[in-house]
Coordinates of N, CA and C in Angstrom, one line a residue:
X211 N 1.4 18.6 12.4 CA 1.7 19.5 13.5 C 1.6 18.8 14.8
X212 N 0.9 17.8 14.6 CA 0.4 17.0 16.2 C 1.7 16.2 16.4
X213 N 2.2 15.9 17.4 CA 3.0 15.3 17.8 C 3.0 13.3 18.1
X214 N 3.3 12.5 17.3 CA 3.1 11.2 17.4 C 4.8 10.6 17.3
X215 N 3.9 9.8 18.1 CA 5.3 9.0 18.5 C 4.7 7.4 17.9
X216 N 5.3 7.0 16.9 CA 5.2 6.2 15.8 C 6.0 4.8 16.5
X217 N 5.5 3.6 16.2 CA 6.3 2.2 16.5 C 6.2 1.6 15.0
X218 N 7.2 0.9 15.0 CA 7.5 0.0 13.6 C 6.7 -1.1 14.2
X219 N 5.9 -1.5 12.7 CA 5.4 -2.6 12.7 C 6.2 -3.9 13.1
X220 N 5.7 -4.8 14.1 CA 6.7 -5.9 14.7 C 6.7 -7.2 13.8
X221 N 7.7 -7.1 12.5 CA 7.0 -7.8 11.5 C 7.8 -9.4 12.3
X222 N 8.9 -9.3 12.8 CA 9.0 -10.9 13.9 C 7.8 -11.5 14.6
X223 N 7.5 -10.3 15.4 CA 7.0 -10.6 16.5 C 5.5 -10.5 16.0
X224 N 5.2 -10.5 14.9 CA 3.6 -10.2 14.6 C 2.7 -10.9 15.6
X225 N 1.6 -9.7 16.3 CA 0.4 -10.7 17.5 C -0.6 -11.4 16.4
X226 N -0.7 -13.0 17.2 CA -1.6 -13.9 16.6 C -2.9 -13.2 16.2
X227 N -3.3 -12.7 17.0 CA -4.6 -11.6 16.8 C -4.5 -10.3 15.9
X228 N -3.5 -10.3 15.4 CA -3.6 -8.8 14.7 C -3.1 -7.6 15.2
X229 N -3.3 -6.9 14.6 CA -3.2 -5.4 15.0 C -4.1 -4.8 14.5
X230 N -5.0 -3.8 14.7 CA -5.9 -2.8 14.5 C -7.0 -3.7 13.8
X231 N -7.1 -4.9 14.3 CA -8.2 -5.9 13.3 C -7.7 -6.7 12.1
X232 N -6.2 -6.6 12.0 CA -6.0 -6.8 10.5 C -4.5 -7.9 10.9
X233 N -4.6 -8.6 10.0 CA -3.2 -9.9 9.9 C -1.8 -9.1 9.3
X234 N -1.2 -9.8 9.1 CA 0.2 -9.4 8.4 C -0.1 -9.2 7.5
X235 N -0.1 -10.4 6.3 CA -0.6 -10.1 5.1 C -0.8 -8.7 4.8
X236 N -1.9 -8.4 5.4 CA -2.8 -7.0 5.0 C -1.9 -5.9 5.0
X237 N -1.1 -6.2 6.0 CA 0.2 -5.2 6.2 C 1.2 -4.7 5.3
X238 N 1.7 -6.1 5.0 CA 2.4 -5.8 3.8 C 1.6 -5.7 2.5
X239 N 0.7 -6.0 2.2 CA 0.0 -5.5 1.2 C -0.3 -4.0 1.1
X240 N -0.2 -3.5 2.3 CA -0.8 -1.9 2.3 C 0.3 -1.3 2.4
X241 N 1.4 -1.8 2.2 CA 2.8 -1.3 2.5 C 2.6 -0.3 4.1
X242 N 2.0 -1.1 4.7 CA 2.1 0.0 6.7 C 3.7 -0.7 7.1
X243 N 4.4 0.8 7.5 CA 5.7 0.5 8.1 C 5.6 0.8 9.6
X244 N 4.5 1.8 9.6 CA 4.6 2.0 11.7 C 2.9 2.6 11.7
X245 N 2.8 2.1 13.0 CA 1.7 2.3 13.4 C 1.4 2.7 14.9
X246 N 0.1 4.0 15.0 CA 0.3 4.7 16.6 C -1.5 5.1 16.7
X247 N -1.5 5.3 17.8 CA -2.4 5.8 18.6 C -2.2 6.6 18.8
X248 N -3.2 8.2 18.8 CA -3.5 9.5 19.0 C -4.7 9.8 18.9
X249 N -4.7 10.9 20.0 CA -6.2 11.9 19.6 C -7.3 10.8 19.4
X250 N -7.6 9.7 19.8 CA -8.9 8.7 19.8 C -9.0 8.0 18.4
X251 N -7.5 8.3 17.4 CA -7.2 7.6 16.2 C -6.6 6.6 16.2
X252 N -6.3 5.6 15.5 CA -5.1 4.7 15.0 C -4.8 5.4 13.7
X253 N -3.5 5.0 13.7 CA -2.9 5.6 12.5 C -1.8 4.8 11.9
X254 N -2.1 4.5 10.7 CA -0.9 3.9 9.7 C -0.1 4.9 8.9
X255 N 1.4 4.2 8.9 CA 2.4 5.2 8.4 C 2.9 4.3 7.1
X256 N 2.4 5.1 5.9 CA 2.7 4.3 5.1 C 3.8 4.3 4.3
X257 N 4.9 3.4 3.6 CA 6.2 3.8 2.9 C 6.2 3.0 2.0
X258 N 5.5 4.0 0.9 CA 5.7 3.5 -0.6 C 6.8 3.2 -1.3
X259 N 7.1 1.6 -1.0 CA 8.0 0.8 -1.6 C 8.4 1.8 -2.9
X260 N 8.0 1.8 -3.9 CA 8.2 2.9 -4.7 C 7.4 3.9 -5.1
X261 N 8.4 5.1 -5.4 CA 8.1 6.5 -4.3 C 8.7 7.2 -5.8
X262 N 8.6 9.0 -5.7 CA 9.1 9.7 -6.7 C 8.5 9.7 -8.3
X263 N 8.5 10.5 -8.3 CA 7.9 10.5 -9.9 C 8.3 9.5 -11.6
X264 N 7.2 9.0 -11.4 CA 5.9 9.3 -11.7 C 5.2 8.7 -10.6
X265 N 6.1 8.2 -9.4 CA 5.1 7.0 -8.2 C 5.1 8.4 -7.7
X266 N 3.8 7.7 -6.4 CA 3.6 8.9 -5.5 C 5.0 9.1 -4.5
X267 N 4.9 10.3 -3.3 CA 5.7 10.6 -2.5 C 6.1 9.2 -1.7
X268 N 7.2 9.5 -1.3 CA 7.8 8.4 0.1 C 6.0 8.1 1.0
X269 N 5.9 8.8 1.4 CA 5.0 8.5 2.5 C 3.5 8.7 2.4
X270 N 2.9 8.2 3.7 CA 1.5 8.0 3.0 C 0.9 8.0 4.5
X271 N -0.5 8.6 4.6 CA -0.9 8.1 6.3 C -2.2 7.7 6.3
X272 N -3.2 7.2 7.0 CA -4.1 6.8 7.3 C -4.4 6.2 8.5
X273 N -5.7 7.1 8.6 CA -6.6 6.9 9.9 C -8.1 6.8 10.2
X274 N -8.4 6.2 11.3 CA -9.7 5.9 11.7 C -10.0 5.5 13.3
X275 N -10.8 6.0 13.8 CA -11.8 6.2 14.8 C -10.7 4.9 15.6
X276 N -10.1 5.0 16.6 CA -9.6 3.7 17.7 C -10.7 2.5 18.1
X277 N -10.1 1.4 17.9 CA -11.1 0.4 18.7 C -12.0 0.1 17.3
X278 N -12.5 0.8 16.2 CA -13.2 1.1 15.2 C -12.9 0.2 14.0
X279 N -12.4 -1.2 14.2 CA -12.1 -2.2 13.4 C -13.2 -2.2 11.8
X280 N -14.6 -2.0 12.4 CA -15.7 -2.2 11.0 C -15.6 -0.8 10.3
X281 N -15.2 -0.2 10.5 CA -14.9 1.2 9.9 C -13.7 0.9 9.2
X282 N -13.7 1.7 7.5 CA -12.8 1.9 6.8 C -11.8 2.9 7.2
X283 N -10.7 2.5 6.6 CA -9.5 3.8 6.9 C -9.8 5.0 5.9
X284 N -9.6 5.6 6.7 CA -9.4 7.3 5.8 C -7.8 7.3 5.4
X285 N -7.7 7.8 3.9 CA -6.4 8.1 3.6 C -6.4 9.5 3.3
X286 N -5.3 9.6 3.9 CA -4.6 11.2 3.8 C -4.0 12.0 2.9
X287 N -3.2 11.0 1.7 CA -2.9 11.6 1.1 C -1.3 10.7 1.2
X288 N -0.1 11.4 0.2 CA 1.0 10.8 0.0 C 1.8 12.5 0.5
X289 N 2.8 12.4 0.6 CA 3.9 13.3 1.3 C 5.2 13.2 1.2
X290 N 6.1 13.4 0.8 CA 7.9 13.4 0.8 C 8.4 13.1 2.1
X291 N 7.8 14.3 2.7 CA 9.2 14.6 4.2 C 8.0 14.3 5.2
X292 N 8.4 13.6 6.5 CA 7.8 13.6 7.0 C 7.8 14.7 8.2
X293 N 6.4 15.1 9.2 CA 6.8 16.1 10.0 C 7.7 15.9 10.9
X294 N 8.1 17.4 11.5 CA 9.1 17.6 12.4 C 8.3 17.0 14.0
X295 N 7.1 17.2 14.0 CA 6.8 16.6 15.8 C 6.9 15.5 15.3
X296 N 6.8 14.6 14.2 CA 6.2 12.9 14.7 C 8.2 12.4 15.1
X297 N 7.9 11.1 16.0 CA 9.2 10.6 16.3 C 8.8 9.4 15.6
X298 N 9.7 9.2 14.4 CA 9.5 7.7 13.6 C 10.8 7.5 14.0
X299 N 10.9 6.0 14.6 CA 12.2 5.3 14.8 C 12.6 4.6 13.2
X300 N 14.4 4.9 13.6 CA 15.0 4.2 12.3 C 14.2 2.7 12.2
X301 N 14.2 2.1 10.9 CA 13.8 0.6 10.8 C 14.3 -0.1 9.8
X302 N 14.5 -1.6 9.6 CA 15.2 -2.1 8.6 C 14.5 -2.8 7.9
X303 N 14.0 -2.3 6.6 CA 12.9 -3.0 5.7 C 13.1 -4.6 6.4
X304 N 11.6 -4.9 6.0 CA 10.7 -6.4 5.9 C 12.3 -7.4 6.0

């Protein structure tokens, strides 16, 4: 329902330092396709390479406390469609 405005992960331009504490590697390991800031959260947008039954849904989210690197991520759960507020820009796999 909250409204997020979503960026694709910069997998060219990856920062030497990371993002949210964490390298590339980790990234594609965790299959994260976009990542945002809200409400005092970071949030990962996840796109399960393989999706549909018997795999889970297309999508996947997780979040935790901003700035909060030593903190684990909370997962949310997996999902089909994504919502109508968030703005995910088109992207062209890895």
């Amino acid at each position: 329902m909250m409204p997020i405005k979503w960026q694709p992960v910069p997998w060219k331009r990856f920062p030497s330092d990371g993002i949210f504490g964490h390298q590339k590697d980790w990234f594609v390991s965790a299959e994260v396709e976009f990542i945002a800031s809200s409400g005092g959260e970071d949030l990962l947008l996840i796109e399960n390479v393989w999706f549909g039954w018997p795999d889970p849904p297309q999508w996947g989210l997780a979040s935790r406390p901003s700035g909060r690197s030593d903190l684990k991520w909370e997962r949310w759960g997996n999902f089909a469609d994504l919502p109508t507020a968030w703005q995910v820009p088109d992207h062209p796999r890895r």
